[in-house]
Tab-separated table of C-alpha atoms in Angstrom:
chain	number	residue	atom	x	y	z
A	1	MET	CA	-14.269	-0.354	-23.509
A	2	LYS	CA	-11.563	-0.564	-20.901
A	3	ASP	CA	-9.553	-3.747	-20.507
A	4	LEU	CA	-7.229	-4.724	-17.693
A	5	PHE	CA	-4.401	-5.177	-20.232
A	6	ASP	CA	-4.709	-1.685	-21.719
A	7	TYR	CA	-1.532	0.311	-22.066
A	8	CYS	CA	-2.255	3.411	-20.009
A	9	LYS	CA	-0.859	6.462	-18.273
A	10	PHE	CA	-0.448	6.678	-14.513
A	11	GLY	CA	0.540	10.265	-13.870
A	12	ASP	CA	3.852	10.620	-15.701
A	13	LEU	CA	4.388	6.849	-15.832
A	14	ASN	CA	3.513	4.436	-18.636
A	15	LEU	CA	1.898	1.146	-17.569
A	16	ASN	CA	1.635	-2.133	-19.494
A	17	SER	CA	-1.728	-2.889	-17.844
A	18	ARG	CA	-4.180	-1.559	-15.280
A	19	ILE	CA	-3.084	-4.125	-12.669
A	20	VAL	CA	-0.999	-2.946	-9.725
A	21	ARG	CA	0.802	-5.572	-7.698
A	22	THR	CA	0.873	-4.681	-3.996
A	23	GLY	CA	3.183	-6.531	-1.618
A	24	LEU	CA	2.953	-7.105	2.117
A	25	TRP	CA	5.312	-9.536	3.872
A	26	GLU	CA	8.835	-10.596	2.842
A	27	SER	CA	9.662	-14.007	4.324
A	28	GLU	CA	12.357	-15.090	1.834
A	29	ARG	CA	14.950	-12.538	2.909
A	30	GLU	CA	18.175	-13.391	4.707
A	31	GLN	CA	19.014	-11.796	8.034
A	32	PRO	CA	19.431	-8.917	8.621
A	33	GLY	CA	17.366	-8.362	5.487
A	34	ASN	CA	19.426	-9.123	2.404
A	35	LEU	CA	17.627	-9.958	-0.823
A	36	THR	CA	17.889	-13.577	-1.912
A	37	PRO	CA	17.842	-15.179	-5.389
A	38	GLU	CA	14.257	-16.298	-4.641
A	39	ILE	CA	13.186	-12.682	-4.157
A	40	TYR	CA	14.824	-11.484	-7.383
A	41	ASN	CA	13.287	-14.434	-9.226
A	42	ARG	CA	9.818	-13.669	-7.854
A	43	TYR	CA	10.012	-10.012	-8.878
A	44	GLU	CA	11.215	-10.943	-12.358
A	45	ASN	CA	8.267	-13.318	-12.791
A	46	ILE	CA	5.864	-10.584	-11.724
A	47	ALA	CA	7.483	-7.975	-13.989
A	48	ALA	CA	7.466	-10.325	-16.984
A	49	SER	CA	3.820	-11.331	-16.512
A	50	GLY	CA	2.123	-8.211	-17.874
A	51	VAL	CA	1.685	-6.265	-14.633
A	52	GLY	CA	1.347	-2.493	-14.896
A	53	LEU	CA	3.019	-1.351	-11.676
A	54	ILE	CA	4.819	-3.162	-8.858
A	55	ILE	CA	4.641	-1.992	-5.242
A	56	THR	CA	7.130	-3.847	-3.072
A	57	GLU	CA	6.479	-5.760	0.087
A	58	LEU	CA	6.454	-3.456	3.089
A	59	ILE	CA	9.840	-1.899	3.840
A	60	SER	CA	9.862	-1.101	7.542
A	61	LEU	CA	11.127	2.337	8.515
A	62	TYR	CA	12.425	1.094	11.869
A	63	PRO	CA	14.404	-2.100	12.537
A	64	LYS	CA	12.657	-2.797	15.870
A	65	ASP	CA	9.111	-2.173	14.683
A	66	VAL	CA	6.625	-4.985	15.320
A	67	PHE	CA	6.541	-5.726	11.557
A	68	SER	CA	10.285	-5.537	10.881
A	69	LYS	CA	10.776	-9.255	11.614
A	70	TYR	CA	8.468	-10.064	8.677
A	71	THR	CA	9.667	-7.461	6.169
A	72	GLN	CA	12.637	-5.730	4.660
A	73	THR	CA	14.119	-2.816	6.576
A	74	ILE	CA	15.695	0.317	5.177
A	75	HIS	CA	18.595	0.119	7.647
A	76	TYR	CA	20.773	-2.801	6.596
A	77	LYS	CA	24.026	-1.730	4.935
A	78	GLN	CA	23.502	-3.338	1.520
A	79	PHE	CA	19.979	-2.005	1.034
A	80	VAL	CA	20.698	0.555	-1.700
A	81	ARG	CA	23.039	-1.721	-3.665
A	82	GLU	CA	20.679	-4.692	-3.600
A	83	ALA	CA	17.598	-2.551	-4.221
A	84	LYS	CA	19.318	-1.043	-7.277
A	85	ASP	CA	19.818	-4.554	-8.676
A	86	LEU	CA	16.110	-5.201	-8.069
A	87	THR	CA	14.876	-2.008	-9.740
A	88	ASP	CA	17.205	-2.554	-12.704
A	89	LEU	CA	15.797	-6.071	-13.115
A	90	VAL	CA	12.175	-4.875	-13.058
A	91	HIS	CA	12.920	-2.013	-15.461
A	92	VAL	CA	14.156	-4.489	-18.086
A	93	TYR	CA	10.442	-5.273	-18.583
A	94	ASP	CA	9.467	-1.573	-18.751
A	95	VAL	CA	7.588	-1.874	-15.456
A	96	PRO	CA	7.779	0.913	-12.842
A	97	ILE	CA	8.339	-0.084	-9.224
A	98	PHE	CA	7.445	1.741	-5.989
A	99	ALA	CA	8.905	1.096	-2.540
A	100	GLN	CA	6.219	0.606	0.127
A	101	LEU	CA	7.241	2.379	3.342
A	102	GLY	CA	5.657	2.416	6.778
A	103	PHE	CA	5.816	1.411	10.419
A	104	VAL	CA	3.327	0.404	13.096
A	105	GLN	CA	4.871	1.344	16.433
A	106	PHE	CA	6.809	4.412	17.466
A	107	ASN	CA	9.371	3.364	20.079
A	108	LYS	CA	11.774	5.630	21.935
A	109	HIS	CA	14.447	4.307	24.280
A	110	ALA	CA	12.595	2.169	26.865
A	111	GLU	CA	9.178	3.477	25.787
A	112	HIS	CA	7.368	1.287	23.275
A	113	ASN	CA	4.277	1.806	21.158
A	114	ILE	CA	3.926	5.445	22.172
A	115	LYS	CA	0.432	6.879	21.744
A	116	VAL	CA	-0.187	9.636	19.211
A	117	GLU	CA	-0.912	12.222	21.910
A	118	ASP	CA	2.376	11.410	23.676
A	119	VAL	CA	4.576	11.988	20.632
A	120	THR	CA	6.583	15.187	21.115
A	121	ILE	CA	7.378	17.799	18.455
A	122	GLU	CA	10.951	16.514	18.539
A	123	ASP	CA	9.615	13.001	17.873
A	124	ILE	CA	7.568	14.297	14.945
A	125	ARG	CA	10.660	15.894	13.407
A	126	LYS	CA	12.544	12.604	13.799
A	127	ILE	CA	9.780	10.625	12.091
A	128	GLN	CA	9.627	13.133	9.240
A	129	THR	CA	13.413	13.150	8.843
A	130	ASP	CA	13.550	9.351	8.829
A	131	PHE	CA	10.870	9.195	6.108
A	132	ILE	CA	12.651	11.807	3.997
A	133	MET	CA	16.025	10.053	4.288
A	134	ALA	CA	14.437	6.709	3.399
A	135	CYS	CA	12.882	8.268	0.280
A	136	GLN	CA	16.249	9.685	-0.734
A	137	LYS	CA	17.657	6.152	-0.501
A	138	PHE	CA	14.787	4.864	-2.655
A	139	ASP	CA	15.467	7.547	-5.241
A	140	TYR	CA	19.168	6.672	-5.342
A	141	ALA	CA	18.316	2.966	-5.636
A	142	GLY	CA	16.284	3.577	-8.799
A	143	PHE	CA	12.718	3.254	-7.500
A	144	ASP	CA	10.175	5.177	-9.549
A	145	GLY	CA	8.091	6.057	-6.547
A	146	VAL	CA	7.269	5.523	-2.899
A	147	GLN	CA	4.038	4.356	-1.318
A	148	ILE	CA	3.570	5.968	2.092
A	149	GLY	CA	1.498	3.828	4.449
A	150	LEU	CA	-1.475	5.926	5.596
A	151	GLY	CA	-3.885	2.999	5.474
A	152	ASN	CA	-4.681	-0.109	7.524
A	153	TYR	CA	-3.463	0.554	11.075
A	154	TYR	CA	0.058	1.855	10.517
A	155	PHE	CA	1.282	4.581	12.832
A	156	LEU	CA	0.602	7.481	10.468
A	157	THR	CA	-2.886	6.086	9.864
A	158	ARG	CA	-3.602	6.492	13.550
A	159	PHE	CA	-2.023	9.942	13.540
A	160	ILE	CA	-4.433	11.267	10.892
A	161	ASN	CA	-7.482	9.516	12.360
A	162	PRO	CA	-9.738	11.426	14.834
A	163	TYR	CA	-10.488	8.178	16.683
A	164	PHE	CA	-6.825	7.884	17.730
A	165	ASN	CA	-5.497	11.452	17.533
A	166	LYS	CA	-6.597	13.424	20.601
A	167	ARG	CA	-3.809	16.017	20.405
A	168	GLU	CA	-4.596	19.657	21.192
A	169	ASP	CA	-1.660	21.280	19.366
A	170	LYS	CA	-1.232	22.074	15.651
A	171	TYR	CA	-0.893	18.330	14.915
A	172	GLY	CA	-4.348	17.491	16.274
A	173	GLY	CA	-7.924	18.626	15.964
A	174	ASN	CA	-9.180	19.352	12.453
A	175	THR	CA	-8.339	17.337	9.349
A	176	LEU	CA	-5.576	19.650	8.140
A	177	ASN	CA	-3.828	19.609	11.524
A	178	ARG	CA	-3.955	15.822	11.847
A	179	LEU	CA	-2.543	15.486	8.337
A	180	ARG	CA	0.149	18.130	8.903
A	181	ILE	CA	2.849	15.574	9.859
A	182	VAL	CA	2.425	13.978	6.420
A	183	LEU	CA	2.025	17.156	4.378
A	184	GLU	CA	5.200	18.698	5.786
A	185	MET	CA	7.370	15.724	4.848
A	186	ILE	CA	5.731	15.329	1.423
A	187	LYS	CA	6.811	18.866	0.591
A	188	VAL	CA	10.451	18.016	1.350
A	189	ILE	CA	10.324	14.650	-0.459
A	190	LYS	CA	9.032	16.422	-3.580
A	191	GLU	CA	11.823	18.998	-3.332
A	192	THR	CA	14.665	16.525	-2.780
A	193	THR	CA	13.762	13.467	-4.898
A	194	LYS	CA	12.290	12.559	-8.300
A	195	LEU	CA	9.933	10.008	-6.752
A	196	HIS	CA	6.280	9.625	-7.636
A	197	ILE	CA	4.474	9.826	-4.267
A	198	ASN	CA	1.598	7.422	-3.701
A	199	CYS	CA	-0.359	7.294	-0.448
A	200	ARG	CA	-2.186	4.178	0.727
A	201	LEU	CA	-5.323	5.470	2.423
A	202	ASN	CA	-8.271	3.892	4.256
A	203	ALA	CA	-11.631	4.585	2.604
A	204	PHE	CA	-13.483	4.531	5.930
A	205	ASP	CA	-13.492	3.005	9.414
A	206	ILE	CA	-16.062	0.853	11.166
A	207	GLN	CA	-15.595	2.300	14.656
A	208	ALA	CA	-17.578	5.328	15.812
A	209	ASN	CA	-15.767	8.687	15.639
A	210	GLY	CA	-13.310	7.330	13.085
A	211	MET	CA	-12.743	8.159	9.437
A	212	THR	CA	-15.803	8.656	7.239
A	213	VAL	CA	-15.799	8.587	3.448
A	214	GLU	CA	-16.415	12.349	3.490
A	215	GLU	CA	-13.301	12.992	5.581
A	216	THR	CA	-11.244	10.614	3.447
A	217	ILE	CA	-12.270	12.721	0.433
A	218	GLU	CA	-11.108	15.846	2.280
A	219	ILE	CA	-7.779	14.167	3.058
A	220	ALA	CA	-7.402	13.042	-0.562
A	221	LYS	CA	-7.905	16.624	-1.742
A	222	LEU	CA	-5.289	17.916	0.698
A	223	LEU	CA	-2.790	15.238	-0.307
A	224	GLU	CA	-3.241	16.166	-3.972
A	225	LYS	CA	-2.887	19.880	-3.192
A	226	PHE	CA	0.413	19.302	-1.380
A	227	GLY	CA	1.959	17.209	-4.159
A	228	VAL	CA	0.861	13.570	-3.814
A	229	ASP	CA	0.795	11.995	-7.293
A	230	SER	CA	-1.618	9.071	-6.733
A	231	LEU	CA	-3.644	7.203	-4.115
A	232	GLN	CA	-4.401	3.599	-3.274
A	233	ILE	CA	-7.687	3.109	-1.421
A	234	THR	CA	-7.819	0.264	1.079
A	235	MET	CA	-9.553	-0.806	4.308
A	236	PRO	CA	-8.281	-1.086	7.906
A	237	ARG	CA	-8.712	-4.836	8.328
A	238	SER	CA	-9.743	-6.264	4.987
A	239	PRO	CA	-10.410	-9.929	5.967
A	240	GLN	CA	-12.841	-8.871	8.705
A	241	PHE	CA	-14.447	-6.263	6.461
A	242	PHE	CA	-15.850	-9.008	4.264
A	243	SER	CA	-17.509	-10.739	7.222
A	244	LYS	CA	-21.282	-10.872	7.780
A	245	GLU	CA	-20.880	-8.583	10.780
A	246	TYR	CA	-19.440	-5.894	8.538
A	247	LYS	CA	-21.996	-6.320	5.773
A	248	ASP	CA	-24.808	-5.863	8.289
A	249	ARG	CA	-23.410	-2.484	9.255
A	250	THR	CA	-22.970	0.644	7.144
A	251	PRO	CA	-19.749	2.534	7.985
A	252	PRO	CA	-20.259	6.031	9.447
A	253	GLY	CA	-20.857	8.505	6.631
A	254	PHE	CA	-21.026	5.802	3.966
A	255	LYS	CA	-24.467	6.214	2.411
A	256	SER	CA	-24.324	3.511	-0.252
A	257	ARG	CA	-25.761	0.083	0.529
A	258	VAL	CA	-23.163	-2.687	0.175
A	259	ARG	CA	-24.454	-5.597	-1.881
A	260	LYS	CA	-23.598	-9.095	-0.701
A	261	ASP	CA	-21.518	-9.881	-3.804
A	262	GLU	CA	-19.786	-6.517	-4.054
A	263	ASN	CA	-16.440	-5.241	-2.858
A	264	PRO	CA	-17.483	-2.559	-0.313
A	265	LEU	CA	-14.609	-0.351	-1.458
A	266	ILE	CA	-15.977	0.183	-4.958
A	267	ASP	CA	-18.523	2.904	-4.169
A	268	ALA	CA	-16.159	4.683	-1.776
A	269	CYS	CA	-13.303	4.576	-4.273
A	270	GLY	CA	-15.599	5.939	-6.982
A	271	GLU	CA	-16.574	8.891	-4.787
A	272	ILE	CA	-12.921	9.694	-4.069
A	273	ILE	CA	-12.082	9.554	-7.788
A	274	LYS	CA	-14.812	12.146	-8.489
A	275	ASN	CA	-13.115	14.603	-6.138
A	276	VAL	CA	-9.447	14.450	-7.191
A	277	ASN	CA	-7.486	14.767	-10.427
A	278	ILE	CA	-4.777	12.208	-9.685
A	279	PRO	CA	-4.823	8.423	-10.334
A	280	VAL	CA	-6.670	6.348	-7.726
A	281	ILE	CA	-6.137	2.584	-7.325
A	282	LEU	CA	-8.878	0.296	-6.012
A	283	GLY	CA	-7.231	-1.832	-3.336
A	284	GLY	CA	-7.926	-5.480	-4.022
A	285	GLY	CA	-11.012	-7.649	-3.688
A	286	ALA	CA	-11.060	-9.116	-7.218
A	287	ASN	CA	-9.745	-12.496	-8.341
A	288	SER	CA	-10.910	-13.068	-11.931
A	289	LYS	CA	-10.348	-11.387	-15.275
A	290	ALA	CA	-14.090	-11.040	-15.907
A	291	GLN	CA	-14.673	-9.501	-12.481
A	292	ILE	CA	-11.949	-6.915	-12.968
A	293	ASN	CA	-13.110	-5.943	-16.457
A	294	LYS	CA	-16.658	-5.599	-15.102
A	295	ILE	CA	-15.435	-3.165	-12.448
A	296	LEU	CA	-13.375	-1.215	-14.984
A	297	ASN	CA	-16.303	-0.816	-17.381
A	298	GLU	CA	-19.149	-0.243	-14.925
A	299	THR	CA	-17.370	2.316	-12.717
A	300	ASN	CA	-14.933	5.227	-13.008
A	301	ILE	CA	-12.137	3.047	-11.582
A	302	ASP	CA	-9.111	2.676	-13.895
A	303	TYR	CA	-6.574	0.757	-11.779
A	304	ILE	CA	-6.943	-2.272	-9.513
A	305	SER	CA	-4.354	-3.664	-7.110
A	306	MET	CA	-3.832	-7.337	-6.272
A	307	GLN	CA	-1.688	-8.939	-3.573
A	308	ARG	CA	-2.632	-12.524	-2.714
A	309	PRO	CA	-3.073	-13.710	-6.344
A	310	PHE	CA	0.600	-12.812	-6.942
A	311	VAL	CA	1.556	-14.828	-3.855
A	312	ALA	CA	-0.341	-17.862	-5.193
A	313	ASP	CA	1.320	-17.519	-8.626
A	314	PRO	CA	3.662	-14.636	-9.497
A	315	SER	CA	3.120	-15.268	-13.245
A	316	PHE	CA	-0.683	-15.691	-13.325
A	317	LEU	CA	-1.189	-12.698	-15.638
A	318	VAL	CA	0.537	-14.594	-18.453
A	319	ASP	CA	-2.407	-17.019	-18.551
A	320	TRP	CA	-4.925	-14.206	-18.078
A	321	GLN	CA	-3.764	-12.552	-21.309
A	322	ILE	CA	-5.047	-15.496	-23.372
A	323	ASP	CA	-7.986	-16.741	-21.283
A	324	ASP	CA	-11.031	-14.506	-20.799
A	325	GLU	CA	-12.426	-16.900	-18.170
A	326	ALA	CA	-9.223	-16.908	-16.107
A	327	VAL	CA	-9.482	-17.025	-12.327
A	328	SER	CA	-6.699	-16.627	-9.778
A	329	LYS	CA	-5.286	-19.744	-8.100
A	330	CYS	CA	-5.676	-17.926	-4.784
A	331	ILE	CA	-8.519	-19.391	-2.685
A	332	SER	CA	-8.407	-16.525	-0.146
A	333	CYS	CA	-7.394	-18.797	2.714
A	334	ASN	CA	-5.376	-15.852	4.085
A	335	ASN	CA	-2.564	-18.067	5.365
A	336	CYS	CA	-0.002	-15.834	3.658
A	337	TYR	CA	-1.451	-12.874	5.575
A	338	TRP	CA	-1.849	-14.458	9.001
A	339	LYS	CA	1.427	-16.408	8.841
A	340	LYS	CA	3.179	-13.325	7.442
A	341	THR	CA	4.881	-14.945	4.471
A	342	SER	CA	5.503	-13.947	0.863
A	343	THR	CA	4.848	-17.521	-0.292
A	344	CYS	CA	1.629	-19.485	-0.773
A	345	HIS	CA	0.698	-22.308	1.611
A	346	ILE	CA	-1.604	-24.018	-0.906
A	347	ASN	CA	0.149	-23.651	-4.283
A	348	ILE	CA	3.731	-24.778	-3.609
A	349	PRO	CA	5.657	-25.458	-6.841
A	350	ALA	CA	9.295	-26.508	-6.646
A	351	THR	CA	10.423	-23.276	-8.314
A	352	TRP	CA	9.019	-20.226	-10.045
A	353	ASN	CA	11.015	-19.164	-13.076
A	354	VAL	CA	10.527	-17.100	-16.211
A	355	GLY	CA	12.064	-19.601	-18.583
């Protein structure tokens, strides 16, 4: 039987458990982005708790992106020095850590939020170069890997999606062409860094003419072929996806019926796992030890990511190791998501510490 606290392999990495912590917003930073004692303390609590892998809060590729006011940015001068302190701290607990990298809007001079079809070849080369340089900084700062944001509605997600990408050149049209912007930079990242490359990828869309599970499988195969080391499978707008409106509608190309009490990603993630030979992480949707172990033992899924439970209590896995009936303190109110904070609005202790 599999257990969430199994020691396991994740590509070339050793994990202390099957739980992957995924971050999102970083509200405790100082301007223009410096790490604070609260941030270091939070990461130490997570690392010491029994987590397998840590993925940071989003690190924005561009300082004037719509999300950069809520996250870290790669551009402030002390980034590498402070990030090295952070990775050294996490590594004390033998926990690998990935930097999550992405952006939502592509802005150029006075033009903002440029559409995919209006991005020039010169713009594409700039985006690729910026990603590659950011990954070289991550490598120097001691990160074990990078998570490239190809899921939710980040810019590259739209670029690879037929619903948004209407280009007629070699960066549009079929699946390979739409993914070309990513594949080209992955090749260079693999050649110039030691980073494990993880891609966060949508399982499917709900709009017509968007991504189907079948096309996501095709993309996953291409990513593996070009050197991606692992995947995390997610959904475009997860809070809405669990609504009644979603459950009454089957996504295009998704043949399995979604049960009322089931995470709709499970079947899709299982199909993707069958078609690749790299680790695949199920992106969230579980909040109890029993629920996670049920998923692990009734499916081919080996790794599960969690975000909001770590916001509610960065050390919750300590209790989970000794209590088989353990449930997360998170009540899924989503205030941390909508208010774009890295702290809980319900569980507010005076301090979190490892002592």
